[in-house]
JSON list of C-alpha atoms in Angstrom, two decimals:
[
{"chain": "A", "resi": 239, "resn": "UNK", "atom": "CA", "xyz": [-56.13, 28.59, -13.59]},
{"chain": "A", "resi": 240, "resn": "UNK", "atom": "CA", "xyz": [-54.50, 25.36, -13.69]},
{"chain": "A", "resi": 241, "resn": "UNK", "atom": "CA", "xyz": [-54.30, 25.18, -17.34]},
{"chain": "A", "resi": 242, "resn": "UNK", "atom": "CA", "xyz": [-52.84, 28.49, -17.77]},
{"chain": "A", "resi": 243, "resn": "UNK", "atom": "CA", "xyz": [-49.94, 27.98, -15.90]},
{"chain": "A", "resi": 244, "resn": "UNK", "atom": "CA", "xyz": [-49.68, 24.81, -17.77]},
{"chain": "A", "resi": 245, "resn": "UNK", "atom": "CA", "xyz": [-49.42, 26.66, -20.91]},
{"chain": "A", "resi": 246, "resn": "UNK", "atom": "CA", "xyz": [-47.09, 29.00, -19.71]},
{"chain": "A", "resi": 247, "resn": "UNK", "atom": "CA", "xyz": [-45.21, 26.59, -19.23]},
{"chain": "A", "resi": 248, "resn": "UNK", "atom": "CA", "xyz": [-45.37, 25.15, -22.20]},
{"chain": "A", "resi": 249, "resn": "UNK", "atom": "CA", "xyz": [-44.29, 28.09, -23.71]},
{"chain": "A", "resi": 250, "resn": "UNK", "atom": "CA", "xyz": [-41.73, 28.57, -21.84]},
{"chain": "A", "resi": 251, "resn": "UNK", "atom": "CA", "xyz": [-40.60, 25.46, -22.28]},
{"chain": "A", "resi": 252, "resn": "UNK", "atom": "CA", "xyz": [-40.81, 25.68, -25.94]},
{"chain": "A", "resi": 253, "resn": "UNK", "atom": "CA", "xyz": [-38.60, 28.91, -25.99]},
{"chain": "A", "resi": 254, "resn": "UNK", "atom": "CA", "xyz": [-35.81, 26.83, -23.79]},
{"chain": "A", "resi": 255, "resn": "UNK", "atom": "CA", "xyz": [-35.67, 24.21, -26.46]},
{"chain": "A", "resi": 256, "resn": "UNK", "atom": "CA", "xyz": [-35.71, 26.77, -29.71]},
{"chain": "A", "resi": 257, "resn": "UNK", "atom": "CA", "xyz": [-33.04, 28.39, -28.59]},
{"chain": "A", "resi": 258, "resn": "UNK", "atom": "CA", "xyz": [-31.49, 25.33, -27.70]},
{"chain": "A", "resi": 259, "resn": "UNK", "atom": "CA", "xyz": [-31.52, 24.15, -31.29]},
{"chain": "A", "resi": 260, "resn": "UNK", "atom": "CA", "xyz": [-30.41, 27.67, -32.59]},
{"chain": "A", "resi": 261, "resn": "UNK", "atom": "CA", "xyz": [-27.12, 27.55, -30.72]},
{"chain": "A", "resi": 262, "resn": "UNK", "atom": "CA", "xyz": [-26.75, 23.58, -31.95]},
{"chain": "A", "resi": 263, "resn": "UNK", "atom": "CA", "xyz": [-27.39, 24.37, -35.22]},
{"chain": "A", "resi": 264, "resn": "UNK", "atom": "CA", "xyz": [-24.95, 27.90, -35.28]},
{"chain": "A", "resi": 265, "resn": "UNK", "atom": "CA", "xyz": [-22.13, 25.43, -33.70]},
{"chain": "A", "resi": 266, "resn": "UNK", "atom": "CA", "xyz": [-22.52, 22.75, -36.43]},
{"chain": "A", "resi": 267, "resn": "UNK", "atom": "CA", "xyz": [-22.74, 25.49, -39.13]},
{"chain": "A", "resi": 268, "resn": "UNK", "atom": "CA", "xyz": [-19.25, 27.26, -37.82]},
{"chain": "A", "resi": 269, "resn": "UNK", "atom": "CA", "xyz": [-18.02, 23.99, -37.34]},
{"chain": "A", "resi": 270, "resn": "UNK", "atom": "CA", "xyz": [-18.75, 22.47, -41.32]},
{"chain": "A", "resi": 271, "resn": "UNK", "atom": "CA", "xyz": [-17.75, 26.46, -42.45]},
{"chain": "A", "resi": 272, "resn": "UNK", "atom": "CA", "xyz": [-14.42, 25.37, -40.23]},
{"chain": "A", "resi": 273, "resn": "UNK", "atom": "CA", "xyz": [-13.88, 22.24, -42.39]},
{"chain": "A", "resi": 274, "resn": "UNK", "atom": "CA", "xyz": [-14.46, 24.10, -45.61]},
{"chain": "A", "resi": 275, "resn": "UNK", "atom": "CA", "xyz": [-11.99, 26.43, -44.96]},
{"chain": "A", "resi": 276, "resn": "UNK", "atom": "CA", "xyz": [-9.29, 24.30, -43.79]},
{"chain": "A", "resi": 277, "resn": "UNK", "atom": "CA", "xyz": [-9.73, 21.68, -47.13]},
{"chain": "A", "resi": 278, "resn": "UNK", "atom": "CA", "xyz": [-9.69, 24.83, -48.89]},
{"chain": "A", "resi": 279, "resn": "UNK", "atom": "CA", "xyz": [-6.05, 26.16, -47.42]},
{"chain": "A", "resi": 280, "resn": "UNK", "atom": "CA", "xyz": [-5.09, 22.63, -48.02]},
{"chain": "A", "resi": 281, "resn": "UNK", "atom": "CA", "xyz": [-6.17, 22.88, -51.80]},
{"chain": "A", "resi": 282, "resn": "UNK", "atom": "CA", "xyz": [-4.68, 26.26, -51.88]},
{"chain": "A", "resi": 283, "resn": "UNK", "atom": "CA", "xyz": [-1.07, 25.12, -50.53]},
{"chain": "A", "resi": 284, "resn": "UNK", "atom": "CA", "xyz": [-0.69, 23.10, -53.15]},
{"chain": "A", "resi": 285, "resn": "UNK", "atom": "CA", "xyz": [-3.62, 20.48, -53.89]},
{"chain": "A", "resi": 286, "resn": "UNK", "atom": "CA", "xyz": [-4.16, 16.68, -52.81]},
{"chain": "A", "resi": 287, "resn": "UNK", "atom": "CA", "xyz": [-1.63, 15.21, -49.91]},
{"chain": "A", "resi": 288, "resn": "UNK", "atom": "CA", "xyz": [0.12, 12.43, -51.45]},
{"chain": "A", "resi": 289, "resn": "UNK", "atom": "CA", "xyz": [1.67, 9.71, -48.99]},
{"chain": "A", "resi": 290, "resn": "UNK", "atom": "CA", "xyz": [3.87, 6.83, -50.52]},
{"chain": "A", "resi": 291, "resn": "UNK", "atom": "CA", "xyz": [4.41, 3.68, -48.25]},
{"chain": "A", "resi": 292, "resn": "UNK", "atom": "CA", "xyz": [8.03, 2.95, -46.88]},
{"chain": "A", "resi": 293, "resn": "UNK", "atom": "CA", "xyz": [9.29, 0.00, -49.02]},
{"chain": "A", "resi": 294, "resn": "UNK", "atom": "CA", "xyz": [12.21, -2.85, -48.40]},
{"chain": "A", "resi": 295, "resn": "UNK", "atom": "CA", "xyz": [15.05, -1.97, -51.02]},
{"chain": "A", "resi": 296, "resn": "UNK", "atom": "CA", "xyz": [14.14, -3.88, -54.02]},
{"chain": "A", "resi": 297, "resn": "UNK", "atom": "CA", "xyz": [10.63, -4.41, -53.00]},
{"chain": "A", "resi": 298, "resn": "UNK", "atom": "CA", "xyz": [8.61, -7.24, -51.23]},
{"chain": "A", "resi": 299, "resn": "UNK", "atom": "CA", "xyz": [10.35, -10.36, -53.02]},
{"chain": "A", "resi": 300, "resn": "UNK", "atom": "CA", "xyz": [13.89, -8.98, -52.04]},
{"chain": "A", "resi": 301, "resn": "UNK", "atom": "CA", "xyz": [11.80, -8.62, -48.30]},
{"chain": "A", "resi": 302, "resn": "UNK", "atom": "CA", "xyz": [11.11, -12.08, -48.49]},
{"chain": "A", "resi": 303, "resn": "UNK", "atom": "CA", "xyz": [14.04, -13.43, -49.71]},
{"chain": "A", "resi": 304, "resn": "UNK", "atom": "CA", "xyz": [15.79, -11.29, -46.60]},
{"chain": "A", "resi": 305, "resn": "UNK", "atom": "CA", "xyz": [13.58, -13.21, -44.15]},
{"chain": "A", "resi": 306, "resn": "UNK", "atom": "CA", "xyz": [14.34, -16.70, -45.49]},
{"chain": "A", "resi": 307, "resn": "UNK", "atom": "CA", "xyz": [17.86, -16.48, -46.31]},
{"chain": "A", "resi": 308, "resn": "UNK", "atom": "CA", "xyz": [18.64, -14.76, -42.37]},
{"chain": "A", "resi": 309, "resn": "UNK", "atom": "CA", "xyz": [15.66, -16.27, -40.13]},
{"chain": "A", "resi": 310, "resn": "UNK", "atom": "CA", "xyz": [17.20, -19.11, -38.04]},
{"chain": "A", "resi": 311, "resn": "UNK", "atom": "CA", "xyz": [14.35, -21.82, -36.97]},
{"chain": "A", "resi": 312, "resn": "UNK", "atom": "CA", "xyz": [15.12, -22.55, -33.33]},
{"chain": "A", "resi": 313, "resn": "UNK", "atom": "CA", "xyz": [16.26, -25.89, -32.74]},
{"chain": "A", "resi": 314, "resn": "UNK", "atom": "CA", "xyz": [13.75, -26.16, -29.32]},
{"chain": "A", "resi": 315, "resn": "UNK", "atom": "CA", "xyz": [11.07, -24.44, -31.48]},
{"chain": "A", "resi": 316, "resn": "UNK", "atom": "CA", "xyz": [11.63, -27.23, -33.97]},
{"chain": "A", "resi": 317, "resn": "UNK", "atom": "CA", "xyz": [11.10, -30.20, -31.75]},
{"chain": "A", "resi": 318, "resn": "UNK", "atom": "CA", "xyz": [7.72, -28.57, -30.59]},
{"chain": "A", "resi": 319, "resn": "UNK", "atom": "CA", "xyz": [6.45, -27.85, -33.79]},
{"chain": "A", "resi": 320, "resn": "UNK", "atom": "CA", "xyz": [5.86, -24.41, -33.02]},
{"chain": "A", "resi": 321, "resn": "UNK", "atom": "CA", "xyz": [4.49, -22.37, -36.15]},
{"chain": "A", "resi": 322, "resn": "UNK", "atom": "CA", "xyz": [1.79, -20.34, -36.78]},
{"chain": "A", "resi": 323, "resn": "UNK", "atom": "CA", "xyz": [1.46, -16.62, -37.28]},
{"chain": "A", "resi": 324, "resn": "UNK", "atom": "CA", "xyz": [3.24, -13.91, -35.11]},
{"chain": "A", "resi": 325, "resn": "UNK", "atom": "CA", "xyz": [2.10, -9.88, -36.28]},
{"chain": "A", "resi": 326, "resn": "UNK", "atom": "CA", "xyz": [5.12, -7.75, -36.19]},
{"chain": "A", "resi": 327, "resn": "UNK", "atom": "CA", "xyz": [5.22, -4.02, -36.08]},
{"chain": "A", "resi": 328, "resn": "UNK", "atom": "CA", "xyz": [8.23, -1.26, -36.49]},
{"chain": "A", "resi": 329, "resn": "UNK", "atom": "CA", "xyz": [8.89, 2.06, -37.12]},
{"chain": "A", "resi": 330, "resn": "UNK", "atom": "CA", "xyz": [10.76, 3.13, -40.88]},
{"chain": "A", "resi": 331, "resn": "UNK", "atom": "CA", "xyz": [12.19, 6.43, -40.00]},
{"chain": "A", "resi": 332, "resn": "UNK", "atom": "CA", "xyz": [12.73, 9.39, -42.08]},
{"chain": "A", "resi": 333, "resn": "UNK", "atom": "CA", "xyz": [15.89, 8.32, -42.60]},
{"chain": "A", "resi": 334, "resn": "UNK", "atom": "CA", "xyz": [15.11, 4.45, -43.98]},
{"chain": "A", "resi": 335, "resn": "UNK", "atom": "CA", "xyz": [16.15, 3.31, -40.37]},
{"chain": "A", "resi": 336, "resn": "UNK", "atom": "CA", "xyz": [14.30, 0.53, -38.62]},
{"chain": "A", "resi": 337, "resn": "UNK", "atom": "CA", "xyz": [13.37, 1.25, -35.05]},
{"chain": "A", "resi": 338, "resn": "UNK", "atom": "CA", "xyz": [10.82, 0.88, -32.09]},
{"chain": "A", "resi": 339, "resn": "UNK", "atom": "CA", "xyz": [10.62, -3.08, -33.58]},
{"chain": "A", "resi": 340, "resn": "UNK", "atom": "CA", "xyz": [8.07, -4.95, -31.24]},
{"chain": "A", "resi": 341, "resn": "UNK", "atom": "CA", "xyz": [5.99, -7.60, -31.54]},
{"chain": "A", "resi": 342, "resn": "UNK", "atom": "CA", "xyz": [1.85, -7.36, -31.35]},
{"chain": "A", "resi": 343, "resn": "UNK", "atom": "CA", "xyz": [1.43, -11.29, -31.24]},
{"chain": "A", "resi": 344, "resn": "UNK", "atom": "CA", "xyz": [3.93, -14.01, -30.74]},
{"chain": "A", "resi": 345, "resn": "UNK", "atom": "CA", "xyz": [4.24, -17.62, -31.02]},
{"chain": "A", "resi": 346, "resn": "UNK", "atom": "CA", "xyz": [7.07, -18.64, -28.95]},
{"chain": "A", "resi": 347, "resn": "UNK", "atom": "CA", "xyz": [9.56, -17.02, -26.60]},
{"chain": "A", "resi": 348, "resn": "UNK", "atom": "CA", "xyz": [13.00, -18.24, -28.84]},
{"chain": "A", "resi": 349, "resn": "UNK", "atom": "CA", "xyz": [11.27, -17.95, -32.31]},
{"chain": "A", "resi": 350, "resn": "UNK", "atom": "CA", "xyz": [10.26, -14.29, -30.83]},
{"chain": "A", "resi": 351, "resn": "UNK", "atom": "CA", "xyz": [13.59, -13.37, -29.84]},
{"chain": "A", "resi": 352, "resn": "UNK", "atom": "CA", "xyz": [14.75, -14.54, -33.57]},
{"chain": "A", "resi": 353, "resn": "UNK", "atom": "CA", "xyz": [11.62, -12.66, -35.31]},
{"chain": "A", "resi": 354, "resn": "UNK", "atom": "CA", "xyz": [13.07, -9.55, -33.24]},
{"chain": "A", "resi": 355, "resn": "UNK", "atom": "CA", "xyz": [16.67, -10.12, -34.08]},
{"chain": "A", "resi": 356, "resn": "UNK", "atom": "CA", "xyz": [15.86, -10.28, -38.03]},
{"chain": "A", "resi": 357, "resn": "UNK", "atom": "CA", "xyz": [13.84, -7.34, -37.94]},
{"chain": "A", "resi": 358, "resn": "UNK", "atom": "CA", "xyz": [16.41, -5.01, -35.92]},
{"chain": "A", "resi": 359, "resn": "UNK", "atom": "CA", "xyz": [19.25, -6.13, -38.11]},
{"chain": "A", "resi": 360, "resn": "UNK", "atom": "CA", "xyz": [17.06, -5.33, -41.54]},
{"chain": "A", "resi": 361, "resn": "UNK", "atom": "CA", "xyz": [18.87, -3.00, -43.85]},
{"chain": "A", "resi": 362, "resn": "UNK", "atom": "CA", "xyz": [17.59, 0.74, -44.87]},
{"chain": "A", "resi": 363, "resn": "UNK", "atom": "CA", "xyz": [14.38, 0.95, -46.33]},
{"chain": "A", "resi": 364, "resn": "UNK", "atom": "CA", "xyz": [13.03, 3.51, -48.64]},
{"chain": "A", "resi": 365, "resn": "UNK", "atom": "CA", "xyz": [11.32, 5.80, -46.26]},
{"chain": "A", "resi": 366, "resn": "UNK", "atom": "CA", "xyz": [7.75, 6.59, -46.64]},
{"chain": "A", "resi": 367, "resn": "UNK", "atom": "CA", "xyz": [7.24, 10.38, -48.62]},
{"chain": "A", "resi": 368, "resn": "UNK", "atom": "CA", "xyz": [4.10, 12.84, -47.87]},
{"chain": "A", "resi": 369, "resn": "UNK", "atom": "CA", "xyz": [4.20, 15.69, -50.85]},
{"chain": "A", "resi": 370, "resn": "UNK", "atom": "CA", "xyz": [7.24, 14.17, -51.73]},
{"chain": "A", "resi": 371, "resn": "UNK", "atom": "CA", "xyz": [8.88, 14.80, -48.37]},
{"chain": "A", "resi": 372, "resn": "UNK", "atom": "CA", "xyz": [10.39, 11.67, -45.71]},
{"chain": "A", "resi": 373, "resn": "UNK", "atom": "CA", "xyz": [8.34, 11.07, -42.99]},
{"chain": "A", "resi": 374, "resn": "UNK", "atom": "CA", "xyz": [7.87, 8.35, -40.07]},
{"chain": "A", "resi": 375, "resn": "UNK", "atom": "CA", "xyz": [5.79, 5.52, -40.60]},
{"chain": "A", "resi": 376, "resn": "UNK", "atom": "CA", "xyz": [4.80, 2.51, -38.69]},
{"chain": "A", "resi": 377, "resn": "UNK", "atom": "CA", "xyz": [4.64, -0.78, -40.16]},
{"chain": "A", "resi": 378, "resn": "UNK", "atom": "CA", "xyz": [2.97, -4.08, -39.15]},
{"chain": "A", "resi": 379, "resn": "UNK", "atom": "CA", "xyz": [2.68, -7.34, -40.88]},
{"chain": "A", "resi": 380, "resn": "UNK", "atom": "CA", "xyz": [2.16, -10.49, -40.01]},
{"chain": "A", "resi": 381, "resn": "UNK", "atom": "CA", "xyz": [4.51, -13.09, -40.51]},
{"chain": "A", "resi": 382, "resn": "UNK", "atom": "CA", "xyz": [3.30, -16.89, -40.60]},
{"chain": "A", "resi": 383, "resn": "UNK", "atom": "CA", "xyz": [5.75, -19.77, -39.77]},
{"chain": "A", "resi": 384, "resn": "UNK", "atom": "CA", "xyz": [5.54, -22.93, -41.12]},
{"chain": "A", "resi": 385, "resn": "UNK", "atom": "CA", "xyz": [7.39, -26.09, -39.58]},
{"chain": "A", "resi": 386, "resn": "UNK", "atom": "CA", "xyz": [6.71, -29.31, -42.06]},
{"chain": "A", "resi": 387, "resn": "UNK", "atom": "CA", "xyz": [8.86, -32.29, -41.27]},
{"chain": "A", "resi": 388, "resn": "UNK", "atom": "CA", "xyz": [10.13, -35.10, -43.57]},
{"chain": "A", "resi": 389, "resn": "UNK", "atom": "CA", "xyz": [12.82, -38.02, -43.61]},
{"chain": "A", "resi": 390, "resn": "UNK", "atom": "CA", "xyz": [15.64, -35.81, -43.40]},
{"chain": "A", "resi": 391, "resn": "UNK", "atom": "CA", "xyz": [14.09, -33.90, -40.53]},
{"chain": "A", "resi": 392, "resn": "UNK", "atom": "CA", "xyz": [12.61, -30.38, -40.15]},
{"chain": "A", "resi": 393, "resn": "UNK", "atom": "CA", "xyz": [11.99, -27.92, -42.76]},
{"chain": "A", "resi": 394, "resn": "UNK", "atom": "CA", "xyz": [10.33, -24.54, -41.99]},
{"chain": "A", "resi": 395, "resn": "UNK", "atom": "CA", "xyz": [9.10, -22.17, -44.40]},
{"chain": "A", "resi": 396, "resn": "UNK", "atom": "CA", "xyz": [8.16, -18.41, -44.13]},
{"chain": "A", "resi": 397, "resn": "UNK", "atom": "CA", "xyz": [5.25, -16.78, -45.33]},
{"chain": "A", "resi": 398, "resn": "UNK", "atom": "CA", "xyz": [5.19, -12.85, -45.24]},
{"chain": "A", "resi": 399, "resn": "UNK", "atom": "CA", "xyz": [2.13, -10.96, -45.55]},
{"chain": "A", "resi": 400, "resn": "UNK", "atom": "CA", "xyz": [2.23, -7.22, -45.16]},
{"chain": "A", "resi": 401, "resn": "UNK", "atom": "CA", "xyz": [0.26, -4.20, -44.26]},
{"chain": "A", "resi": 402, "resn": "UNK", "atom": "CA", "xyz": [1.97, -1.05, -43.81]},
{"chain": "A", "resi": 403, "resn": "UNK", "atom": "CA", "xyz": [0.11, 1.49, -41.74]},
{"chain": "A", "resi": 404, "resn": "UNK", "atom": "CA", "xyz": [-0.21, 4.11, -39.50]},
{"chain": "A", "resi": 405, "resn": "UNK", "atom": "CA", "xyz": [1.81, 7.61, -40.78]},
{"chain": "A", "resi": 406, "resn": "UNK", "atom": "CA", "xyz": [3.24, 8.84, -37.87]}
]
């Protein structure tokens, strides 16, 4: 008697999980038919979404040039060596604007403050496009400092590596 309730049980118990996979496998079925249909609207709208990058008016040599010929080395900075490399991140607007300009990593508390005051007095940048249309988009980059010292006294240089990211 034992073993028939047992495999009652089991049968039961075999239903439970059947119909548990039925409903699991309807949900993933609407859910890749959901997909489908969307990347098909998408095609049908008017094909592949193209996004160009926001870029510094004459590209990332004029960029550079901008950093070295405005960034001012502090002079306390510069008599404790500071350097290394401080990741800097900003928002181009639709408009070429620079805005929401923060820092992710910093080195020092004055070369910060000049890192911020470079970046909030940059000029227009091309705005990023999406189908050919201006849109927001958040940059970061790093930005290494270099501090090298010689007989005439302190000499920093700038290097600038970028990553633009994160359409917004």
């Amino acid at each position: 008697m034992y073993f028939c309730k047992r495999n009652k049980q089991n049968k039961t118990m075999k239903k439970i999980i059947v119909r548990a996979l039925l409903v699991f496998m309807a949900v993933s079925v609407s859910n890749l038919m959901h997909a489908q249909k969307t990347a098909t609207q998408q095609q049908q709208q008017g094909g592949e979404v193209v996004i160009t990058q926001p870029e510094f008016k004459g590209g990332s040599e004029a960029l550079y040039k901008y950093i070295l010929t405005n960034f001012e080395y502090p002079e306390e900075a510069a008599k404790r060596s500071v350097s290394g490399t401080a990741e800097v991140e900003f928002t181009v607007e639709k408009s070429g604007d620079v805005t929401n300009v923060g820092l992710l990593k910093g080195l020092d508390e004055t070369v910060d403050e000049q890192i911020i005051r470079l970046l909030k007095a940059m000029p227009r940048w091309t705005p990023a496009t999406m189908n050919g249309k201006p849109v927001r988009y958040k940059v970061s980059m790093p930005l290494t400092l270099k501090l090298s010292r010689n007989k005439n006294g302190a000499r920093s240089s700038i290097g600038l590596e970028g990553s633009l990211n994160e359409r917004y």
